[in-house]
Short mmCIF file of C-alpha atoms in Angstrom, two decimals:
data_model
loop_
_atom_site.label_atom_id
_atom_site.label_comp_id
_atom_site.label_asym_id
_atom_site.label_seq_id
_atom_site.Cartn_x
_atom_site.Cartn_y
_atom_site.Cartn_z
CA MET D 1225 0.00 0.00 0.00
CA THR D 1226 1.34 3.45 -0.88
CA LEU D 1227 1.30 5.81 2.07
CA ARG D 1228 -0.17 9.27 1.67
CA TRP D 1229 1.92 11.92 3.40
CA ASN D 1230 0.33 14.88 5.14
CA SER D 1231 0.94 18.15 3.34
CA PHE D 1232 -0.40 20.72 5.76
CA SER D 1233 1.32 22.65 8.56
CA THR D 1234 -0.18 23.14 11.98
CA LEU D 1235 0.77 24.60 15.34
CA LEU D 1236 1.05 22.62 18.52
CA SER D 1237 -2.20 22.85 20.45
CA THR D 1238 -2.94 21.83 23.99
CA THR D 1239 -5.57 19.31 24.98
CA LEU D 1240 -8.92 20.91 25.57
CA LEU D 1241 -11.15 19.11 28.04
CA VAL D 1242 -14.76 20.18 27.73
CA ALA D 1243 -17.29 19.58 30.47
CA LEU D 1244 -19.83 17.24 28.96
CA ASN D 1245 -23.43 18.37 28.64
CA TRP D 1246 -25.20 15.44 27.08
CA GLY D 1247 -28.51 17.11 26.52
CA CYS D 1248 -27.10 19.90 24.39
CA THR D 1249 -27.03 20.28 20.63
CA PRO D 1250 -23.78 18.86 19.15
CA GLN D 1251 -21.18 21.53 18.57
CA THR D 1252 -18.45 21.80 15.96
CA PRO D 1253 -15.57 19.64 17.18
CA GLN D 1254 -12.51 21.29 18.65
CA ASP D 1255 -8.91 20.28 17.92
CA SER D 1256 -8.11 18.26 21.03
CA SER D 1257 -4.54 17.22 20.35
CA VAL D 1258 -2.34 17.90 17.36
CA ALA D 1259 1.32 17.03 16.93
CA PRO D 1260 3.25 19.10 14.34
CA ALA D 1261 3.12 17.87 10.76
CA THR D 1262 5.76 17.74 8.06
CA GLU D 1263 5.74 16.42 4.53
CA THR D 1264 7.98 13.51 5.50
CA MET D 1265 6.08 12.07 8.48
CA PRO D 1266 3.19 9.60 8.42
CA PHE D 1267 -0.09 10.99 9.72
CA VAL D 1268 -2.39 9.14 12.13
CA ALA D 1269 -5.76 10.73 12.97
CA VAL D 1270 -7.63 9.41 16.02
CA THR D 1271 -11.34 9.90 16.64
CA GLN D 1272 -12.91 8.98 20.00
CA ILE D 1273 -16.62 9.08 20.77
CA VAL D 1274 -16.26 10.37 24.33
CA GLU D 1275 -13.71 10.77 27.09
CA HIS D 1276 -13.87 8.33 29.98
CA PRO D 1277 -11.13 6.23 31.65
CA ALA D 1278 -11.48 3.08 29.55
CA LEU D 1279 -11.42 4.85 26.18
CA ASP D 1280 -8.71 7.26 27.33
CA ALA D 1281 -6.59 4.26 28.34
CA THR D 1282 -7.19 2.77 24.90
CA ARG D 1283 -5.90 5.94 23.24
CA ASP D 1284 -2.85 6.04 25.51
CA GLY D 1285 -2.05 2.42 24.64
CA ILE D 1286 -2.27 3.15 20.92
CA GLN D 1287 0.07 6.12 21.18
CA ASP D 1288 2.56 4.22 23.35
CA GLU D 1289 2.65 1.26 20.95
CA LEU D 1290 3.30 3.63 18.05
CA LYS D 1291 6.10 5.26 20.02
CA ALA D 1292 7.61 1.85 20.82
CA ALA D 1293 7.70 1.16 17.08
CA GLY D 1294 9.51 4.42 16.38
CA TYR D 1295 6.50 6.63 15.61
CA THR D 1296 6.75 9.44 18.15
CA ALA D 1297 4.17 12.23 17.96
CA GLY D 1298 5.79 15.49 16.92
CA GLU D 1299 9.09 13.84 16.00
CA THR D 1300 8.48 11.00 13.56
CA LEU D 1301 4.68 11.04 13.44
CA THR D 1302 1.90 13.54 12.89
CA TRP D 1303 -0.72 12.66 15.51
CA LYS D 1304 -4.15 14.28 15.68
CA TRP D 1305 -6.86 13.37 18.15
CA GLU D 1306 -10.46 14.56 18.49
CA SER D 1307 -13.27 13.73 20.91
CA ALA D 1308 -16.90 13.76 19.74
CA GLN D 1309 -18.04 14.56 23.30
CA GLY D 1310 -20.58 11.75 23.18
CA SER D 1311 -22.35 12.91 20.02
CA PRO D 1312 -22.61 10.64 16.94
CA ALA D 1313 -23.35 13.76 14.87
CA THR D 1314 -20.09 15.32 16.03
CA ALA D 1315 -18.30 12.03 15.34
CA ALA D 1316 -19.52 12.27 11.74
CA GLN D 1317 -18.17 15.84 11.49
CA ILE D 1318 -14.80 14.73 12.81
CA ALA D 1319 -14.65 11.82 10.37
CA SER D 1320 -15.42 14.05 7.39
CA ALA D 1321 -12.79 16.56 8.48
CA PHE D 1322 -10.20 13.81 8.88
CA VAL D 1323 -10.93 12.40 5.42
CA ALA D 1324 -10.37 15.85 3.91
CA GLU D 1325 -6.96 16.01 5.61
CA LYS D 1326 -5.96 12.65 4.10
CA PRO D 1327 -4.13 10.92 6.95
CA ASP D 1328 -2.37 7.62 6.34
CA VAL D 1329 -4.60 5.89 8.90
CA ILE D 1330 -7.75 6.84 10.78
CA VAL D 1331 -8.03 5.17 14.18
CA ALA D 1332 -11.58 5.08 15.56
CA ILE D 1333 -12.15 4.37 19.26
CA ALA D 1334 -15.61 2.92 20.09
CA THR D 1335 -18.45 1.91 17.80
CA PRO D 1336 -20.09 5.27 16.93
CA SER D 1337 -16.76 6.81 15.92
CA ALA D 1338 -15.84 3.70 13.93
CA GLN D 1339 -19.16 3.77 12.08
CA ALA D 1340 -18.67 7.45 11.25
CA ALA D 1341 -15.12 6.90 10.02
CA VAL D 1342 -16.01 3.93 7.83
CA SER D 1343 -19.00 5.79 6.38
CA ALA D 1344 -16.91 8.88 5.56
CA SER D 1345 -13.86 7.14 4.10
CA SER D 1346 -13.56 5.14 0.89
CA ASP D 1347 -9.80 5.20 0.33
CA ILE D 1348 -8.19 5.71 3.77
CA PRO D 1349 -7.46 2.75 6.07
CA VAL D 1350 -9.59 2.66 9.22
CA ILE D 1351 -8.45 0.74 12.30
CA PHE D 1352 -11.12 0.51 15.00
CA SER D 1353 -10.65 -0.21 18.69
CA ALA D 1354 -12.96 -1.05 21.60
CA VAL D 1355 -15.80 -2.10 19.28
CA THR D 1356 -18.11 -4.76 20.67
CA ASP D 1357 -19.68 -6.22 17.53
CA PRO D 1358 -17.84 -5.17 14.34
CA VAL D 1359 -20.06 -7.30 12.10
CA GLY D 1360 -23.31 -6.16 13.73
CA ALA D 1361 -22.12 -2.55 13.48
CA LYS D 1362 -21.53 -3.14 9.73
CA LEU D 1363 -17.87 -2.20 9.95
CA VAL D 1364 -16.75 -5.47 8.37
CA GLU D 1365 -18.60 -8.38 6.78
CA LYS D 1366 -16.40 -11.00 8.44
CA LEU D 1367 -13.78 -11.09 11.18
CA ASP D 1368 -11.20 -13.26 9.42
CA GLN D 1369 -9.31 -11.22 6.81
CA PRO D 1370 -12.23 -8.83 6.28
CA GLY D 1371 -10.93 -7.35 2.99
CA GLY D 1372 -11.20 -3.70 2.06
CA LEU D 1373 -9.55 -1.06 4.22
CA VAL D 1374 -11.07 -1.75 7.64
CA THR D 1375 -10.00 -3.93 10.57
CA GLY D 1376 -9.37 -3.53 14.29
CA VAL D 1377 -9.77 -4.92 17.80
CA SER D 1378 -13.06 -6.04 19.36
CA ASP D 1379 -13.74 -5.73 23.08
CA LEU D 1380 -16.74 -8.06 23.26
CA SER D 1381 -17.41 -8.51 26.96
CA PRO D 1382 -17.40 -12.01 28.52
CA ILE D 1383 -21.07 -11.72 29.48
CA GLU D 1384 -21.40 -15.33 30.66
CA ASN D 1385 -18.53 -14.77 33.10
CA HIS D 1386 -20.12 -11.54 34.32
CA VAL D 1387 -23.42 -13.24 35.08
CA SER D 1388 -21.63 -16.06 36.90
CA LEU D 1389 -19.63 -13.54 38.95
CA MET D 1390 -22.79 -11.66 39.98
CA GLN D 1391 -24.39 -14.95 40.99
CA GLU D 1392 -21.36 -15.95 43.03
CA ILE D 1393 -21.37 -12.65 44.93
CA ASN D 1394 -25.18 -12.53 45.19
CA PRO D 1395 -26.34 -16.17 45.73
CA ASN D 1396 -30.01 -15.13 45.88
CA LEU D 1397 -29.85 -13.23 42.59
CA LYS D 1398 -33.01 -13.47 40.52
CA THR D 1399 -33.24 -10.26 38.48
CA ILE D 1400 -30.49 -8.22 36.81
CA GLY D 1401 -31.19 -4.59 35.99
CA VAL D 1402 -29.30 -3.14 33.03
CA ILE D 1403 -29.00 0.45 31.82
CA TYR D 1404 -28.01 1.15 28.23
CA ASN D 1405 -28.36 3.49 25.27
CA ALA D 1406 -30.56 1.72 22.72
CA GLY D 1407 -28.99 3.92 20.05
CA GLU D 1408 -25.57 2.32 20.56
CA VAL D 1409 -25.29 -0.85 18.47
CA ASN D 1410 -22.60 -2.21 20.77
CA ALA D 1411 -24.84 -1.81 23.83
CA VAL D 1412 -27.80 -3.52 22.16
CA SER D 1413 -25.60 -6.49 21.25
CA LEU D 1414 -24.38 -6.77 24.84
CA VAL D 1415 -27.87 -6.60 26.33
CA ASN D 1416 -29.07 -9.31 23.94
CA LEU D 1417 -26.18 -11.50 25.10
CA LEU D 1418 -26.99 -10.67 28.72
CA LYS D 1419 -30.59 -11.79 28.28
CA GLU D 1420 -29.48 -15.05 26.65
CA GLN D 1421 -27.01 -15.85 29.42
CA ALA D 1422 -29.40 -14.83 32.18
CA GLN D 1423 -32.17 -17.02 30.78
CA ALA D 1424 -29.77 -19.96 30.56
CA LYS D 1425 -29.04 -19.53 34.28
CA GLY D 1426 -32.67 -19.11 35.29
CA LEU D 1427 -32.47 -15.34 35.77
CA SER D 1428 -34.51 -12.48 34.38
CA VAL D 1429 -33.40 -9.09 33.05
CA VAL D 1430 -35.16 -5.75 33.45
CA GLU D 1431 -34.05 -2.98 31.10
CA ALA D 1432 -33.78 0.79 31.46
CA THR D 1433 -32.81 2.73 28.33
CA VAL D 1434 -31.38 6.22 27.95
CA ALA D 1435 -30.78 8.56 25.04
CA ASN D 1436 -27.98 10.55 26.69
CA SER D 1437 -26.06 10.61 29.94
CA SER D 1438 -28.35 13.18 31.54
CA GLY D 1439 -31.00 10.46 31.80
CA VAL D 1440 -28.79 7.84 33.44
CA ALA D 1441 -29.64 8.76 37.04
CA THR D 1442 -33.38 8.53 36.35
CA ALA D 1443 -32.92 5.21 34.56
CA ALA D 1444 -30.96 3.81 37.51
CA GLN D 1445 -33.62 4.99 39.95
CA SER D 1446 -36.29 3.26 37.86
CA LEU D 1447 -34.64 -0.09 38.61
CA VAL D 1448 -35.02 0.27 42.38
CA GLY D 1449 -37.46 -2.36 43.65
CA LYS D 1450 -37.33 -4.22 40.32
CA ALA D 1451 -33.76 -5.55 40.21
CA ASP D 1452 -31.50 -7.28 42.71
CA VAL D 1453 -28.36 -5.85 41.08
CA ILE D 1454 -27.56 -3.26 38.43
CA TYR D 1455 -25.24 -4.15 35.56
CA VAL D 1456 -23.49 -1.43 33.56
CA PRO D 1457 -22.27 -2.80 30.20
CA THR D 1458 -19.52 -1.18 28.15
CA ASP D 1459 -21.96 1.47 26.99
CA ASN D 1460 -20.22 4.80 26.48
CA THR D 1461 -23.27 6.87 27.40
CA VAL D 1462 -23.83 5.11 30.73
CA VAL D 1463 -20.16 4.76 31.67
CA SER D 1464 -19.74 8.51 31.19
CA ALA D 1465 -22.32 9.04 33.93
CA LEU D 1466 -21.37 6.05 36.09
CA GLU D 1467 -21.23 8.02 39.34
CA SER D 1468 -24.98 8.64 39.20
CA VAL D 1469 -25.61 4.87 38.99
CA LEU D 1470 -23.22 4.21 41.86
CA GLN D 1471 -25.05 6.73 44.03
CA VAL D 1472 -28.37 4.97 43.39
CA GLY D 1473 -26.70 1.70 44.37
CA ILE D 1474 -25.36 3.18 47.60
CA ASP D 1475 -28.60 4.94 48.54
CA ASN D 1476 -30.74 1.87 47.92
CA LYS D 1477 -28.29 -0.91 48.85
CA ILE D 1478 -28.23 -2.43 45.37
CA GLY D 1479 -24.97 -3.86 44.07
CA VAL D 1480 -23.63 -2.21 40.90
CA TYR D 1481 -21.43 -4.31 38.60
CA SER D 1482 -19.65 -3.25 35.44
CA GLY D 1483 -18.51 -4.62 32.12
CA ASP D 1484 -15.14 -2.86 32.31
CA THR D 1485 -12.52 -2.90 35.05
CA ASP D 1486 -11.93 0.87 35.02
CA SER D 1487 -15.45 1.31 36.39
CA VAL D 1488 -14.54 -0.85 39.42
CA GLU D 1489 -11.83 1.64 40.28
CA ARG D 1490 -14.50 4.34 40.08
CA GLY D 1491 -16.80 2.50 42.51
CA ALA D 1492 -18.51 -0.53 40.95
CA ILE D 1493 -18.27 -3.73 43.00
CA ALA D 1494 -16.57 -6.06 40.54
CA SER D 1495 -15.84 -6.90 36.94
CA LEU D 1496 -14.00 -9.49 34.93
CA GLY D 1497 -12.65 -7.67 31.95
CA PHE D 1498 -9.87 -6.20 29.90
CA ASP D 1499 -7.21 -3.68 30.65
CA TYR D 1500 -8.14 -1.09 28.03
CA TYR D 1501 -4.57 0.15 27.89
CA ASP D 1502 -3.66 -3.33 26.63
CA VAL D 1503 -6.52 -3.10 24.11
CA GLY D 1504 -4.89 0.10 22.88
CA ARG D 1505 -1.46 -1.50 22.62
CA GLN D 1506 -2.98 -4.36 20.62
CA THR D 1507 -4.69 -1.85 18.32
CA GLY D 1508 -1.45 0.10 17.97
CA LYS D 1509 0.30 -2.99 16.61
CA GLN D 1510 -2.23 -3.13 13.78
CA VAL D 1511 -1.74 0.56 13.03
CA VAL D 1512 2.02 0.02 12.83
CA ARG D 1513 1.58 -2.85 10.38
CA VAL D 1514 -0.58 -0.67 8.15
CA LEU D 1515 1.90 2.21 8.31
CA GLN D 1516 4.59 -0.24 7.25
CA GLY D 1517 2.65 -1.22 4.16
CA GLU D 1518 0.26 -4.06 5.02
CA SER D 1519 -3.33 -3.93 3.83
CA PRO D 1520 -5.95 -3.70 6.62
CA GLY D 1521 -8.11 -6.16 4.73
CA ASN D 1522 -5.49 -8.86 5.24
CA LEU D 1523 -5.42 -8.31 9.02
CA SER D 1524 -8.10 -10.28 10.85
CA VAL D 1525 -10.19 -8.52 13.47
CA GLU D 1526 -8.66 -9.42 16.83
CA SER D 1527 -10.30 -10.13 20.17
CA VAL D 1528 -8.82 -9.64 23.63
CA ASP D 1529 -8.02 -12.91 25.36
CA THR D 1530 -6.62 -11.85 28.73
CA LEU D 1531 -9.20 -11.25 31.47
CA ASN D 1532 -8.54 -9.62 34.83
CA LEU D 1533 -10.76 -9.78 37.92
CA TYR D 1534 -11.13 -6.45 39.71
CA VAL D 1535 -13.01 -6.11 43.00
CA ASN D 1536 -13.78 -3.13 45.20
CA PRO D 1537 -14.55 -4.22 48.80
CA LYS D 1538 -15.34 -0.69 50.00
CA ALA D 1539 -17.86 -0.23 47.20
CA ALA D 1540 -19.48 -3.55 48.11
CA GLU D 1541 -19.73 -2.48 51.75
CA ALA D 1542 -21.28 0.86 50.78
CA MET D 1543 -23.93 -0.96 48.73
CA GLY D 1544 -24.70 -3.49 51.45
CA VAL D 1545 -23.12 -6.40 49.59
CA THR D 1546 -20.89 -9.00 51.24
CA LEU D 1547 -17.97 -9.72 48.96
CA PRO D 1548 -16.90 -13.37 49.47
CA GLN D 1549 -13.31 -13.78 50.60
CA SER D 1550 -12.84 -16.42 47.90
CA VAL D 1551 -13.53 -13.76 45.26
CA ILE D 1552 -11.18 -11.28 46.89
CA ASP D 1553 -8.43 -13.89 47.16
CA ARG D 1554 -8.42 -14.72 43.44
CA ALA D 1555 -8.78 -11.10 42.24
CA ASP D 1556 -6.00 -9.69 40.06
CA THR D 1557 -6.66 -6.24 41.52
CA VAL D 1558 -8.29 -5.32 44.82
CA VAL D 1559 -9.18 -1.64 44.69
CA LYS D 1560 -8.27 0.20 47.86
CA SER D 1561 -10.03 3.20 49.33
CA GLU D 1562 -8.18 6.52 49.49
CA GLU D 1563 -7.65 6.01 53.23
CA GLU D 1564 -6.14 2.54 52.69
CA SER D 1565 -3.89 3.85 49.93
CA THR D 1566 -2.71 6.67 52.17
CA ASP D 1567 -2.02 4.27 55.05
CA SER D 1568 -0.07 1.93 52.75
CA ALA D 1569 2.01 4.83 51.45
CA THR D 1570 2.74 5.98 55.02
CA GLU D 1571 3.82 2.48 56.13
CA SER D 1572 6.21 2.17 53.20
CA GLU D 1573 8.02 5.41 54.05
#
């Protein structure tokens, strides 16, 4: 594949973090991070649907893998990153703007951004990351050597394991409450899987849908009295407003579980999932291969095989849930409270 070199000049800009207002009308995207361009450096443009810890870790992993391969932003690589601030319409604007700038590769983090990038581009390679169902999202027709100019890394959650974990921690579990954005294809796929796995284990699922993160608190509250636990899948809308779900769990003594491990560090009780930084590193390897001349269509869509168990005993206590010692003992990461972290730091001095 012949690489297309960037021909424009730009000034170094600083990262602009915008407070998210999910009920507002989408605004014109802002340049969030731009590394200087030259005519002799490859150009990677990164579009991300929203900023939250898991997706931010994915982006960091991509950039670090590129750097490890010799592609350092501002030195040997033109790197541009934009956040759509949770708006698919803004994601489409970003994708169109990127296509006009003709980068060598567009990297799209999360399903809505990937869909926008693939829709906007016909001749620029697109590598997606943190996409739950690439086929269902119509990004590729098949996972094995998909052909064309699109491939990437899928973060399909191990739903069966999640249901088993919730049952182990809550032996009397009968009903799982789930909050999701029905407009996110990835979330719909996960909820369908959740219902299949729950039914197979004799459990029922009650759903609460949202259109934007401003409705997450109300959706969580609607599950009180209907669900024994609340499950938060890897839904970007809900994860962005996770704290409002956690508060409902604390106030009503309902355990909140998550599909991603970063949310456990924020206050969910437990999750068996991926380290999204590692997802980013895995994605970065694909980007490097494309920059070095391989066709994306010859690179099979990859899944993440390594799972890590995260538990948060303090969160469980706050939600009135007894976390079995057997679960704590086999956890890869036991999240400590701020007080425990401070005490540990003091003892080590």
